[in-house]
Amino acid sequence: MSNMELITFPAVQTRLNVEEEQALLRVVREGSVLAIGPEAEQFEKEWTEYIGCGDTVAVCNCSSALELAAILSDIGPGDEVILPAHTFVATAVPFARTGATLCWADIDPDSRVLSAESIATQITDKTKAIVVVHLYGLPADMDAIMSLATKHNLLVIEDCAQAPGARYHGKRVGSIGDFGCFSFHAQKNITTLGEGGMFTVRNPEHGVQGRRLRWMGNWPFEEKRQHYWLPAMANVVEPIPGQLPHNFCMGEPNAAVGRLLMKRLDAINERRRCQAGRLRNALSDYPEFSLQHTPDGCEHAYHLMTARYDGNPYGKNRDDLIQLLLDKYQLKCIIQYWPLCRTELFKKLGFAKADIPHTDRFFDNMISIPWWSDMPDELIDDIARRLAGALDDMRG
Ligand SMILES: Cc1ncc(COP(=O)(O)O)c(C=O)c1O
């Protein structure tokens, strides 16, 4: 087996095609230099239509979209925000920055995304918002979450970084809660050249507020002026009461590429679902290696391919499996999303306490398999063979 070629995660999940490369060159040669120019404005309109939300604000990454969500949620010290600990750190930092208390909710053991039942146990009279993460590309149970939010008058922020285009009972994620936050980082299903993001809102007034916050308070003068250059080219405004502005703008070349990639996002996700189906079938004889369960009505974007390895009956554990896959089968797997309550930063912030047994069980036994867009069938079969070989070895 040692002459096998190593399979590992690529640097970029979806490569640009020729048309996308040319769009990039066109903007470089002919584009305007404005921070938010015609490409980004068009991209916002097209994304609003694609997602089916009230408005969209183009931003430089999902972390800044989450910052906008935290600011517009108007939360602060004394308020509580419910969110999963099993997520990328950017989900939590903007809400921690407000001074609110973070309350960790658990995941569902089968779907491995935030569970509504667990959210319900965390709600108190101080709760202001729920941050839902459609982790690995799978929509969380939004009907149950939205009904809790309505009952308790809570805001819902959807972290859609890993699930662009995913649908929940026909609705795209990012159109269901109050705010949606998307990432076009290089490692995501589509990338606007390394960084990029979208902030979607249900209420169009939040779109205006997001734009006022986005570019250092630069804003057109409301009143008619005698000269276009007096008293200055643009006003500088307080974006919303009590808040200073940020620079979260998306660049024009990024937007030009993003507009084209958006057009093939459904095809990219469809192919990823086929890849997942093929791998799942090939491994169906290994119940100790359980992939994420997709509930009815959810259309998974399969951003990542993760499994839980329950090797106890064979006296083995996840770490044995990862080591064997690397040493004997040249398949370099990883683990992801260290529960935030266990990290140095969140312990320091006082958020070490959590009662999340399903998160603990999943993280301590999880494995993430190399995964990207447009993997050929032969490669999926090869990965499945390597995994099956290792799982057989572990059975002894
Ligand atoms: C769940 C989740 N939220 C937020 C982010 C932050 O996205 P960005 O890198 O675009 O800021 C990521 C990125 O990995 C993510 O996976």
mmCIF file of C-alpha atoms and ligand atoms in Angstrom:
data_model
loop_
_atom_site.group_PDB
_atom_site.id
_atom_site.type_symbol
_atom_site.label_atom_id
_atom_site.label_comp_id
_atom_site.label_asym_id
_atom_site.label_seq_id
_atom_site.Cartn_x
_atom_site.Cartn_y
_atom_site.Cartn_z
ATOM 1 C CA MET A 1 0.000 0.000 0.000
ATOM 2 C CA SER A 2 2.945 2.363 0.543
ATOM 3 C CA ASN A 3 3.230 3.126 -3.201
ATOM 4 C CA MET A 4 -0.267 4.681 -3.158
ATOM 5 C CA GLU A 5 -0.511 8.367 -3.880
ATOM 6 C CA LEU A 6 -1.327 10.509 -0.858
ATOM 7 C CA ILE A 7 -4.878 11.932 -0.903
ATOM 8 C CA THR A 8 -5.264 15.092 1.148
ATOM 9 C CA PHE A 9 -7.346 18.292 1.251
ATOM 10 C CA PRO A 10 -6.645 20.760 -1.585
ATOM 11 C CA ALA A 11 -5.938 24.457 -0.969
ATOM 12 C CA VAL A 12 -9.030 25.514 -2.943
ATOM 13 C CA GLN A 13 -12.294 23.564 -3.088
ATOM 14 C CA THR A 14 -13.620 24.881 -6.426
ATOM 15 C CA ARG A 15 -11.252 25.977 -9.207
ATOM 16 C CA LEU A 16 -12.176 28.866 -11.509
ATOM 17 C CA ASN A 17 -13.078 28.011 -15.112
ATOM 18 C CA VAL A 18 -11.851 29.991 -18.124
ATOM 19 C CA GLU A 19 -14.890 32.289 -18.211
ATOM 20 C CA GLU A 20 -14.365 33.164 -14.537
ATOM 21 C CA GLU A 21 -10.672 33.842 -15.078
ATOM 22 C CA GLN A 22 -11.551 36.129 -17.989
ATOM 23 C CA ALA A 23 -14.105 38.050 -15.902
ATOM 24 C CA LEU A 24 -11.352 38.670 -13.421
ATOM 25 C CA LEU A 25 -9.003 39.989 -16.088
ATOM 26 C CA ARG A 26 -11.749 42.225 -17.503
ATOM 27 C CA VAL A 27 -12.250 43.909 -14.120
ATOM 28 C CA VAL A 28 -8.514 44.271 -13.620
ATOM 29 C CA ARG A 29 -8.193 45.969 -17.034
ATOM 30 C CA GLU A 30 -11.402 47.991 -17.234
ATOM 31 C CA GLY A 31 -13.003 48.021 -13.802
ATOM 32 C CA SER A 32 -13.691 50.989 -11.613
ATOM 33 C CA VAL A 33 -11.632 51.434 -8.480
ATOM 34 C CA LEU A 34 -14.547 52.066 -6.167
ATOM 35 C CA ALA A 35 -14.653 49.981 -3.027
ATOM 36 C CA ILE A 36 -18.153 48.910 -3.865
ATOM 37 C CA GLY A 37 -18.650 49.285 -7.586
ATOM 38 C CA PRO A 38 -21.049 47.955 -10.213
ATOM 39 C CA GLU A 39 -19.935 44.328 -9.932
ATOM 40 C CA ALA A 40 -20.564 44.153 -6.178
ATOM 41 C CA GLU A 41 -23.875 45.995 -6.551
ATOM 42 C CA GLN A 42 -25.043 43.537 -9.211
ATOM 43 C CA PHE A 43 -23.805 40.590 -7.163
ATOM 44 C CA GLU A 44 -25.881 41.818 -4.213
ATOM 45 C CA LYS A 45 -29.034 41.999 -6.358
ATOM 46 C CA GLU A 46 -28.421 38.572 -7.887
ATOM 47 C CA TRP A 47 -27.664 36.993 -4.501
ATOM 48 C CA THR A 48 -30.867 38.503 -3.034
ATOM 49 C CA GLU A 49 -32.854 36.877 -5.818
ATOM 50 C CA TYR A 50 -30.978 33.559 -5.580
ATOM 51 C CA ILE A 51 -31.376 33.284 -1.803
ATOM 52 C CA GLY A 52 -34.872 34.770 -1.688
ATOM 53 C CA CYS A 53 -34.087 37.225 1.123
ATOM 54 C CA GLY A 54 -35.047 40.893 1.684
ATOM 55 C CA ASP A 55 -31.650 42.398 0.775
ATOM 56 C CA THR A 56 -27.942 41.515 0.599
ATOM 57 C CA VAL A 57 -24.813 43.444 1.593
ATOM 58 C CA ALA A 58 -21.570 42.268 -0.051
ATOM 59 C CA VAL A 59 -18.706 42.052 2.454
ATOM 60 C CA CYS A 60 -15.077 40.965 2.575
ATOM 61 C CA ASN A 61 -15.716 37.687 4.434
ATOM 62 C CA CYS A 62 -18.259 35.853 6.559
ATOM 63 C CA SER A 63 -16.603 36.992 9.786
ATOM 64 C CA SER A 64 -17.533 40.594 8.941
ATOM 65 C CA ALA A 65 -21.076 39.514 7.986
ATOM 66 C CA LEU A 66 -21.328 37.967 11.456
ATOM 67 C CA GLU A 67 -19.989 41.215 12.961
ATOM 68 C CA LEU A 68 -22.787 43.110 11.166
ATOM 69 C CA ALA A 69 -25.318 40.578 12.462
ATOM 70 C CA ALA A 70 -24.061 41.008 16.025
ATOM 71 C CA ILE A 71 -24.167 44.818 15.774
ATOM 72 C CA LEU A 72 -27.639 44.909 14.213
ATOM 73 C CA SER A 73 -28.947 42.451 16.814
ATOM 74 C CA ASP A 74 -28.378 45.263 19.309
ATOM 75 C CA ILE A 75 -27.150 42.979 22.065
ATOM 76 C CA GLY A 76 -24.755 43.715 24.866
ATOM 77 C CA PRO A 77 -23.785 42.948 28.447
ATOM 78 C CA GLY A 78 -26.620 41.269 30.329
ATOM 79 C CA ASP A 79 -28.051 39.653 27.178
ATOM 80 C CA GLU A 80 -27.641 35.965 26.342
ATOM 81 C CA VAL A 81 -26.955 34.430 22.944
ATOM 82 C CA ILE A 82 -27.477 30.716 22.270
ATOM 83 C CA LEU A 83 -25.121 29.058 19.795
ATOM 84 C CA PRO A 84 -23.338 25.766 19.135
ATOM 85 C CA ALA A 85 -19.835 25.208 20.504
ATOM 86 C CA HIS A 86 -19.143 22.829 17.614
ATOM 87 C CA THR A 87 -18.400 25.422 14.924
ATOM 88 C CA PHE A 88 -15.639 27.610 13.531
ATOM 89 C CA VAL A 89 -14.564 30.316 15.962
ATOM 90 C CA ALA A 90 -15.871 33.158 13.742
ATOM 91 C CA THR A 91 -19.450 32.154 14.609
ATOM 92 C CA ALA A 92 -18.935 33.179 18.216
ATOM 93 C CA VAL A 93 -16.377 36.012 18.331
ATOM 94 C CA PRO A 94 -18.657 38.837 17.080
ATOM 95 C CA PHE A 95 -21.262 37.977 19.722
ATOM 96 C CA ALA A 96 -18.628 37.675 22.460
ATOM 97 C CA ARG A 97 -17.332 41.111 21.399
ATOM 98 C CA THR A 98 -20.703 42.694 22.277
ATOM 99 C CA GLY A 99 -20.243 41.664 25.916
ATOM 100 C CA ALA A 100 -23.234 39.299 25.796
ATOM 101 C CA THR A 101 -23.117 35.924 27.581
ATOM 102 C CA LEU A 102 -22.608 32.952 25.275
ATOM 103 C CA CYS A 103 -24.766 29.894 26.084
ATOM 104 C CA TRP A 104 -23.640 26.727 24.318
ATOM 105 C CA ALA A 105 -26.345 24.463 22.918
ATOM 106 C CA ASP A 106 -25.825 20.882 21.795
ATOM 107 C CA ILE A 107 -25.966 19.251 18.383
ATOM 108 C CA ASP A 108 -28.281 16.481 17.246
ATOM 109 C CA PRO A 109 -26.348 13.178 17.454
ATOM 110 C CA ASP A 110 -27.335 12.084 13.936
ATOM 111 C CA SER A 111 -27.473 15.277 11.857
ATOM 112 C CA ARG A 112 -24.674 16.856 13.934
ATOM 113 C CA VAL A 113 -26.093 20.355 13.575
ATOM 114 C CA LEU A 114 -27.573 22.533 16.333
ATOM 115 C CA SER A 115 -30.624 20.875 17.899
ATOM 116 C CA ALA A 116 -33.846 22.771 18.628
ATOM 117 C CA GLU A 117 -34.447 20.666 21.758
ATOM 118 C CA SER A 118 -31.110 21.744 23.151
ATOM 119 C CA ILE A 119 -31.772 25.391 22.290
ATOM 120 C CA ALA A 120 -35.064 25.172 24.206
ATOM 121 C CA THR A 121 -33.218 24.145 27.381
ATOM 122 C CA GLN A 122 -30.963 27.218 27.151
ATOM 123 C CA ILE A 123 -33.671 29.881 26.760
ATOM 124 C CA THR A 124 -34.048 32.261 29.708
ATOM 125 C CA ASP A 125 -35.653 35.677 30.055
ATOM 126 C CA LYS A 126 -32.255 37.196 29.153
ATOM 127 C CA THR A 127 -31.961 35.386 25.806
ATOM 128 C CA LYS A 128 -31.895 37.809 22.864
ATOM 129 C CA ALA A 129 -30.679 35.742 19.897
ATOM 130 C CA ILE A 130 -29.943 32.283 18.526
ATOM 131 C CA VAL A 131 -27.006 31.748 16.175
ATOM 132 C CA VAL A 132 -27.686 28.707 14.004
ATOM 133 C CA VAL A 133 -24.837 27.084 12.057
ATOM 134 C CA HIS A 134 -25.669 24.955 9.018
ATOM 135 C CA LEU A 135 -22.531 22.967 9.708
ATOM 136 C CA TYR A 136 -20.830 20.902 7.022
ATOM 137 C CA GLY A 137 -23.472 22.241 4.588
ATOM 138 C CA LEU A 138 -26.558 20.725 6.246
ATOM 139 C CA PRO A 139 -29.471 23.017 7.185
ATOM 140 C CA ALA A 140 -30.461 22.858 10.844
ATOM 141 C CA ASP A 141 -34.114 22.231 11.727
ATOM 142 C CA MET A 142 -35.262 25.766 11.000
ATOM 143 C CA ASP A 143 -39.036 25.213 11.464
ATOM 144 C CA ALA A 144 -38.507 24.107 15.060
ATOM 145 C CA ILE A 145 -35.908 26.843 15.677
ATOM 146 C CA MET A 146 -38.055 29.614 14.170
ATOM 147 C CA SER A 147 -41.063 28.563 16.219
ATOM 148 C CA LEU A 148 -38.971 28.788 19.409
ATOM 149 C CA ALA A 149 -37.743 32.207 18.262
ATOM 150 C CA THR A 150 -41.261 33.443 17.580
ATOM 151 C CA LYS A 151 -42.541 32.133 20.902
ATOM 152 C CA HIS A 152 -39.761 33.821 22.894
ATOM 153 C CA ASN A 153 -39.296 36.878 20.647
ATOM 154 C CA LEU A 154 -35.678 36.068 19.717
ATOM 155 C CA LEU A 155 -33.578 37.082 16.730
ATOM 156 C CA VAL A 156 -32.185 34.291 14.568
ATOM 157 C CA ILE A 157 -28.828 34.580 12.840
ATOM 158 C CA GLU A 158 -27.996 31.899 10.282
ATOM 159 C CA ASP A 159 -24.296 31.148 9.846
ATOM 160 C CA CYS A 160 -24.418 29.825 6.281
ATOM 161 C CA ALA A 161 -20.644 29.926 5.720
ATOM 162 C CA GLN A 162 -20.607 26.230 4.881
ATOM 163 C CA ALA A 163 -24.009 25.954 3.208
ATOM 164 C CA PRO A 164 -24.393 28.392 0.292
ATOM 165 C CA GLY A 165 -27.336 27.241 -1.825
ATOM 166 C CA ALA A 166 -28.505 24.565 0.654
ATOM 167 C CA ARG A 167 -32.280 24.354 1.036
ATOM 168 C CA TYR A 168 -34.559 23.657 3.971
ATOM 169 C CA HIS A 169 -38.033 22.554 2.812
ATOM 170 C CA GLY A 170 -37.560 24.516 -0.411
ATOM 171 C CA LYS A 171 -36.189 27.704 1.197
ATOM 172 C CA ARG A 172 -32.542 28.621 0.807
ATOM 173 C CA VAL A 173 -30.642 28.987 4.054
ATOM 174 C CA GLY A 174 -29.987 32.663 4.736
ATOM 175 C CA SER A 175 -33.604 33.548 3.877
ATOM 176 C CA ILE A 176 -35.263 32.042 6.952
ATOM 177 C CA GLY A 177 -33.831 33.835 10.007
ATOM 178 C CA ASP A 178 -33.368 37.582 10.508
ATOM 179 C CA PHE A 179 -29.799 37.571 9.185
ATOM 180 C CA GLY A 180 -27.707 35.208 7.036
ATOM 181 C CA CYS A 181 -23.907 35.166 6.802
ATOM 182 C CA PHE A 182 -22.048 33.528 3.899
ATOM 183 C CA SER A 183 -18.381 32.839 3.205
ATOM 184 C CA PHE A 184 -16.540 32.726 -0.102
ATOM 185 C CA HIS A 185 -13.216 31.762 1.480
ATOM 186 C CA ALA A 186 -10.901 29.593 -0.646
ATOM 187 C CA GLN A 187 -11.938 26.501 1.306
ATOM 188 C CA LYS A 188 -15.662 27.000 0.736
ATOM 189 C CA ASN A 189 -18.019 25.572 -1.941
ATOM 190 C CA ILE A 190 -17.451 28.715 -4.018
ATOM 191 C CA THR A 191 -14.701 31.281 -3.537
ATOM 192 C CA THR A 192 -14.313 34.896 -4.611
ATOM 193 C CA LEU A 193 -10.518 34.563 -4.724
ATOM 194 C CA GLY A 194 -9.598 33.612 -1.212
ATOM 195 C CA GLU A 195 -11.896 35.925 0.739
ATOM 196 C CA GLY A 196 -15.419 37.227 0.341
ATOM 197 C CA GLY A 197 -18.818 37.039 1.955
ATOM 198 C CA MET A 198 -22.468 38.062 1.911
ATOM 199 C CA PHE A 199 -24.742 39.411 4.600
ATOM 200 C CA THR A 200 -28.408 38.704 3.914
ATOM 201 C CA VAL A 201 -31.322 40.265 5.751
ATOM 202 C CA ARG A 202 -35.041 39.645 5.911
ATOM 203 C CA ASN A 203 -35.965 43.273 6.651
ATOM 204 C CA PRO A 204 -34.625 45.624 3.903
ATOM 205 C CA GLU A 205 -34.068 48.372 6.520
ATOM 206 C CA HIS A 206 -31.283 46.208 7.942
ATOM 207 C CA GLY A 207 -29.724 46.207 4.463
ATOM 208 C CA VAL A 208 -29.451 50.011 4.577
ATOM 209 C CA GLN A 209 -27.985 49.878 8.080
ATOM 210 C CA GLY A 210 -25.492 47.207 7.000
ATOM 211 C CA ARG A 211 -24.352 49.396 4.096
ATOM 212 C CA ARG A 212 -23.935 52.432 6.359
ATOM 213 C CA LEU A 213 -21.775 50.327 8.692
ATOM 214 C CA ARG A 214 -19.779 48.733 5.862
ATOM 215 C CA TRP A 215 -17.564 51.553 4.519
ATOM 216 C CA MET A 216 -16.315 53.808 7.308
ATOM 217 C CA GLY A 217 -19.512 55.848 7.351
ATOM 218 C CA ASN A 218 -18.927 57.169 3.807
ATOM 219 C CA TRP A 219 -22.437 57.968 2.640
ATOM 220 C CA PRO A 220 -23.944 60.260 -0.023
ATOM 221 C CA PHE A 221 -25.222 63.643 1.160
ATOM 222 C CA GLU A 222 -28.987 63.475 1.526
ATOM 223 C CA GLU A 223 -29.568 67.108 0.510
ATOM 224 C CA LYS A 224 -29.079 68.588 -2.978
ATOM 225 C CA ARG A 225 -25.746 70.420 -3.277
ATOM 226 C CA GLN A 226 -24.710 73.319 -5.492
ATOM 227 C CA HIS A 227 -21.339 71.709 -6.352
ATOM 228 C CA TYR A 228 -20.688 67.983 -6.374
ATOM 229 C CA TRP A 229 -17.397 68.485 -4.561
ATOM 230 C CA LEU A 230 -18.638 70.744 -1.712
ATOM 231 C CA PRO A 231 -18.456 70.477 1.230
ATOM 232 C CA ALA A 232 -16.808 67.158 0.255
ATOM 233 C CA MET A 233 -17.335 64.293 -2.179
ATOM 234 C CA ALA A 234 -19.285 62.233 0.353
ATOM 235 C CA ASN A 235 -20.612 62.718 3.815
ATOM 236 C CA VAL A 236 -19.291 60.806 6.822
ATOM 237 C CA VAL A 237 -22.205 59.660 8.945
ATOM 238 C CA GLU A 238 -22.861 57.839 12.182
ATOM 239 C CA PRO A 239 -23.986 54.544 10.619
ATOM 240 C CA ILE A 240 -26.527 53.688 13.293
ATOM 241 C CA PRO A 241 -27.018 55.328 16.671
ATOM 242 C CA GLY A 242 -24.125 54.634 19.027
ATOM 243 C CA GLN A 243 -22.016 52.663 16.515
ATOM 244 C CA LEU A 244 -18.785 53.532 14.736
ATOM 245 C CA PRO A 245 -18.370 52.272 11.158
ATOM 246 C CA HIS A 246 -16.106 49.512 9.803
ATOM 247 C CA ASN A 247 -14.460 48.672 6.498
ATOM 248 C CA PHE A 248 -16.036 45.384 5.419
ATOM 249 C CA CYS A 249 -16.164 46.074 1.648
ATOM 250 C CA MET A 250 -15.926 43.445 -1.068
ATOM 251 C CA GLY A 251 -13.514 44.172 -3.950
ATOM 252 C CA GLU A 252 -14.710 44.410 -7.545
ATOM 253 C CA PRO A 253 -12.604 41.518 -8.939
ATOM 254 C CA ASN A 254 -13.965 39.284 -6.156
ATOM 255 C CA ALA A 255 -17.535 40.277 -6.985
ATOM 256 C CA ALA A 256 -17.048 39.672 -10.730
ATOM 257 C CA VAL A 257 -15.871 36.123 -10.070
ATOM 258 C CA GLY A 258 -18.564 35.535 -7.439
ATOM 259 C CA ARG A 259 -21.362 36.535 -9.835
ATOM 260 C CA LEU A 260 -20.281 33.826 -12.268
ATOM 261 C CA LEU A 261 -19.668 31.171 -9.625
ATOM 262 C CA MET A 262 -23.126 31.803 -8.190
ATOM 263 C CA LYS A 263 -24.576 30.701 -11.547
ATOM 264 C CA ARG A 264 -23.007 27.272 -11.181
ATOM 265 C CA LEU A 265 -23.421 26.901 -7.419
ATOM 266 C CA ASP A 266 -26.471 24.612 -7.747
ATOM 267 C CA ALA A 267 -24.563 22.348 -10.151
ATOM 268 C CA ILE A 268 -21.534 22.313 -7.830
ATOM 269 C CA ASN A 269 -23.724 21.335 -4.870
ATOM 270 C CA GLU A 270 -25.603 18.723 -6.919
ATOM 271 C CA ARG A 271 -22.299 17.102 -7.850
ATOM 272 C CA ARG A 272 -21.213 17.156 -4.197
ATOM 273 C CA ARG A 273 -24.463 15.372 -3.262
ATOM 274 C CA CYS A 274 -23.691 12.691 -5.895
ATOM 275 C CA GLN A 275 -20.179 12.284 -4.485
ATOM 276 C CA ALA A 276 -21.637 11.898 -1.000
ATOM 277 C CA GLY A 277 -24.225 9.348 -2.166
ATOM 278 C CA ARG A 278 -21.534 7.280 -3.855
ATOM 279 C CA LEU A 279 -19.304 7.264 -0.777
ATOM 280 C CA ARG A 280 -22.238 6.502 1.532
ATOM 281 C CA ASN A 281 -23.278 3.480 -0.585
ATOM 282 C CA ALA A 282 -19.737 2.148 -0.698
ATOM 283 C CA LEU A 283 -19.462 2.275 3.112
ATOM 284 C CA SER A 284 -22.930 1.041 4.031
ATOM 285 C CA ASP A 285 -21.529 -2.173 5.568
ATOM 286 C CA TYR A 286 -19.665 -0.210 8.233
ATOM 287 C CA PRO A 287 -22.221 1.061 10.783
ATOM 288 C CA GLU A 288 -19.343 1.944 13.121
ATOM 289 C CA PHE A 289 -18.441 4.654 10.585
ATOM 290 C CA SER A 290 -21.577 6.829 10.487
ATOM 291 C CA LEU A 291 -21.903 9.767 8.120
ATOM 292 C CA GLN A 292 -24.076 12.819 8.816
ATOM 293 C CA HIS A 293 -27.814 11.965 8.619
ATOM 294 C CA THR A 294 -29.777 14.257 6.275
ATOM 295 C CA PRO A 295 -33.342 14.754 7.578
ATOM 296 C CA ASP A 296 -36.242 14.782 5.067
ATOM 297 C CA GLY A 297 -36.735 18.120 3.365
ATOM 298 C CA CYS A 298 -33.086 19.185 3.692
ATOM 299 C CA GLU A 299 -30.869 19.671 0.661
ATOM 300 C CA HIS A 300 -27.294 19.286 1.884
ATOM 301 C CA ALA A 301 -24.504 21.361 0.294
ATOM 302 C CA TYR A 302 -21.891 18.815 1.471
ATOM 303 C CA HIS A 303 -19.246 21.393 2.230
ATOM 304 C CA LEU A 304 -17.364 18.707 4.158
ATOM 305 C CA MET A 305 -17.611 14.943 4.476
ATOM 306 C CA THR A 306 -17.430 13.936 8.116
ATOM 307 C CA ALA A 307 -18.101 10.722 10.010
ATOM 308 C CA ARG A 308 -18.177 9.452 13.570
ATOM 309 C CA TYR A 309 -16.101 6.356 14.222
ATOM 310 C CA ASP A 310 -17.455 4.187 17.038
ATOM 311 C CA GLY A 311 -14.591 1.710 17.383
ATOM 312 C CA ASN A 312 -15.249 0.629 21.005
ATOM 313 C CA PRO A 313 -16.511 -2.873 20.077
ATOM 314 C CA TYR A 314 -13.147 -3.472 18.376
ATOM 315 C CA GLY A 315 -11.065 -1.856 21.101
ATOM 316 C CA LYS A 316 -10.076 0.938 18.714
ATOM 317 C CA ASN A 317 -10.647 4.638 18.566
ATOM 318 C CA ARG A 318 -10.726 7.498 16.080
ATOM 319 C CA ASP A 319 -7.051 8.327 16.547
ATOM 320 C CA ASP A 320 -6.082 4.735 15.702
ATOM 321 C CA LEU A 321 -8.126 5.051 12.525
ATOM 322 C CA ILE A 322 -6.594 8.379 11.437
ATOM 323 C CA GLN A 323 -3.078 7.049 12.048
ATOM 324 C CA LEU A 324 -3.730 3.831 10.114
ATOM 325 C CA LEU A 325 -5.348 5.727 7.220
ATOM 326 C CA LEU A 326 -2.271 7.891 6.932
ATOM 327 C CA ASP A 327 0.421 5.247 7.459
ATOM 328 C CA LYS A 328 -1.009 2.351 5.493
ATOM 329 C CA TYR A 329 -3.604 3.885 3.141
ATOM 330 C CA GLN A 330 -2.099 7.323 2.393
ATOM 331 C CA LEU A 331 -5.406 9.063 3.153
ATOM 332 C CA LYS A 332 -4.777 12.165 5.226
ATOM 333 C CA CYS A 333 -7.897 12.862 7.283
ATOM 334 C CA ILE A 334 -8.321 15.606 9.864
ATOM 335 C CA ILE A 335 -10.587 16.548 12.777
ATOM 336 C CA GLN A 336 -12.567 19.773 12.911
ATOM 337 C CA TYR A 337 -14.250 22.272 15.160
ATOM 338 C CA TRP A 338 -12.780 21.854 18.589
ATOM 339 C CA PRO A 339 -15.768 22.769 20.801
ATOM 340 C CA LEU A 340 -15.218 26.439 21.522
ATOM 341 C CA CYS A 341 -15.861 26.004 25.256
ATOM 342 C CA ARG A 342 -12.648 23.933 25.378
ATOM 343 C CA THR A 343 -10.470 26.590 23.718
ATOM 344 C CA GLU A 344 -8.083 28.958 25.450
ATOM 345 C CA LEU A 345 -9.902 32.050 24.180
ATOM 346 C CA PHE A 346 -13.381 31.118 25.352
ATOM 347 C CA LYS A 347 -12.121 29.738 28.661
ATOM 348 C CA LYS A 348 -10.452 33.106 29.230
ATOM 349 C CA LEU A 349 -13.716 34.850 28.381
ATOM 350 C CA GLY A 350 -15.478 32.754 31.046
ATOM 351 C CA PHE A 351 -17.394 30.493 28.650
ATOM 352 C CA ALA A 352 -15.822 27.136 29.564
ATOM 353 C CA LYS A 353 -19.020 25.725 31.048
ATOM 354 C CA ALA A 354 -21.150 23.611 28.729
ATOM 355 C CA ASP A 355 -23.481 20.643 29.007
ATOM 356 C CA ILE A 356 -23.214 19.287 25.476
ATOM 357 C CA PRO A 357 -22.754 15.496 25.546
ATOM 358 C CA HIS A 358 -23.573 14.940 21.855
ATOM 359 C CA THR A 359 -21.016 17.556 20.837
ATOM 360 C CA ASP A 360 -18.404 15.915 23.075
ATOM 361 C CA ARG A 361 -19.143 12.453 21.724
ATOM 362 C CA PHE A 362 -19.072 13.610 18.114
ATOM 363 C CA PHE A 363 -15.943 15.744 18.320
ATOM 364 C CA ASP A 364 -13.973 13.104 20.218
ATOM 365 C CA ASN A 365 -14.813 10.475 17.598
ATOM 366 C CA MET A 366 -15.078 12.523 14.407
ATOM 367 C CA ILE A 367 -13.021 12.335 11.280
ATOM 368 C CA SER A 368 -13.127 14.578 8.221
ATOM 369 C CA ILE A 369 -12.304 13.018 4.871
ATOM 370 C CA PRO A 370 -10.526 14.916 2.043
ATOM 371 C CA TRP A 371 -13.302 16.571 0.051
ATOM 372 C CA TRP A 372 -13.766 19.178 -2.687
ATOM 373 C CA SER A 373 -15.874 20.028 -5.754
ATOM 374 C CA ASP A 374 -15.930 17.848 -8.863
ATOM 375 C CA MET A 375 -14.146 14.818 -7.446
ATOM 376 C CA PRO A 376 -14.253 12.112 -10.135
ATOM 377 C CA ASP A 377 -16.149 8.888 -9.375
ATOM 378 C CA GLU A 378 -12.890 6.904 -9.543
ATOM 379 C CA LEU A 379 -11.424 9.067 -6.801
ATOM 380 C CA ILE A 380 -14.490 8.620 -4.576
ATOM 381 C CA ASP A 381 -14.244 4.856 -5.146
ATOM 382 C CA ASP A 382 -10.539 4.944 -4.315
ATOM 383 C CA ILE A 383 -11.206 6.849 -1.069
ATOM 384 C CA ALA A 384 -14.009 4.404 -0.190
ATOM 385 C CA ARG A 385 -11.680 1.429 -0.789
ATOM 386 C CA ARG A 386 -8.999 2.937 1.458
ATOM 387 C CA LEU A 387 -11.543 3.660 4.205
ATOM 388 C CA ALA A 388 -13.046 0.165 3.943
ATOM 389 C CA GLY A 389 -9.570 -1.376 4.086
ATOM 390 C CA ALA A 390 -8.729 0.534 7.240
ATOM 391 C CA LEU A 391 -12.113 -0.234 8.841
ATOM 392 C CA ASP A 392 -11.596 -3.948 8.106
ATOM 393 C CA ASP A 393 -8.132 -3.802 9.671
ATOM 394 C CA MET A 394 -9.607 -2.125 12.747
ATOM 395 C CA ARG A 395 -12.199 -4.899 13.074
ATOM 396 C CA GLY A 396 -9.219 -7.271 13.238
HETATM 397 C C1 LIG B 1 -19.126 28.000 10.245
HETATM 398 C C2 LIG B 1 -18.248 29.143 9.805
HETATM 399 N N1 LIG B 1 -18.586 30.398 10.160
HETATM 400 C C3 LIG B 1 -17.853 31.460 9.787
HETATM 401 C C4 LIG B 1 -16.710 31.310 9.047
HETATM 402 C C5 LIG B 1 -15.891 32.522 8.714
HETATM 403 O O1 LIG B 1 -15.814 32.711 7.336
HETATM 404 P P1 LIG B 1 -14.726 33.705 6.708
HETATM 405 O O2 LIG B 1 -13.445 32.958 6.637
HETATM 406 O O3 LIG B 1 -15.285 34.012 5.341
HETATM 407 O O4 LIG B 1 -14.648 34.894 7.568
HETATM 408 C C6 LIG B 1 -16.315 30.036 8.638
HETATM 409 C C7 LIG B 1 -15.088 29.854 7.865
HETATM 410 O O5 LIG B 1 -14.423 28.833 7.893
HETATM 411 C C8 LIG B 1 -17.093 28.919 9.036
HETATM 412 O O6 LIG B 1 -16.747 27.671 8.699
#
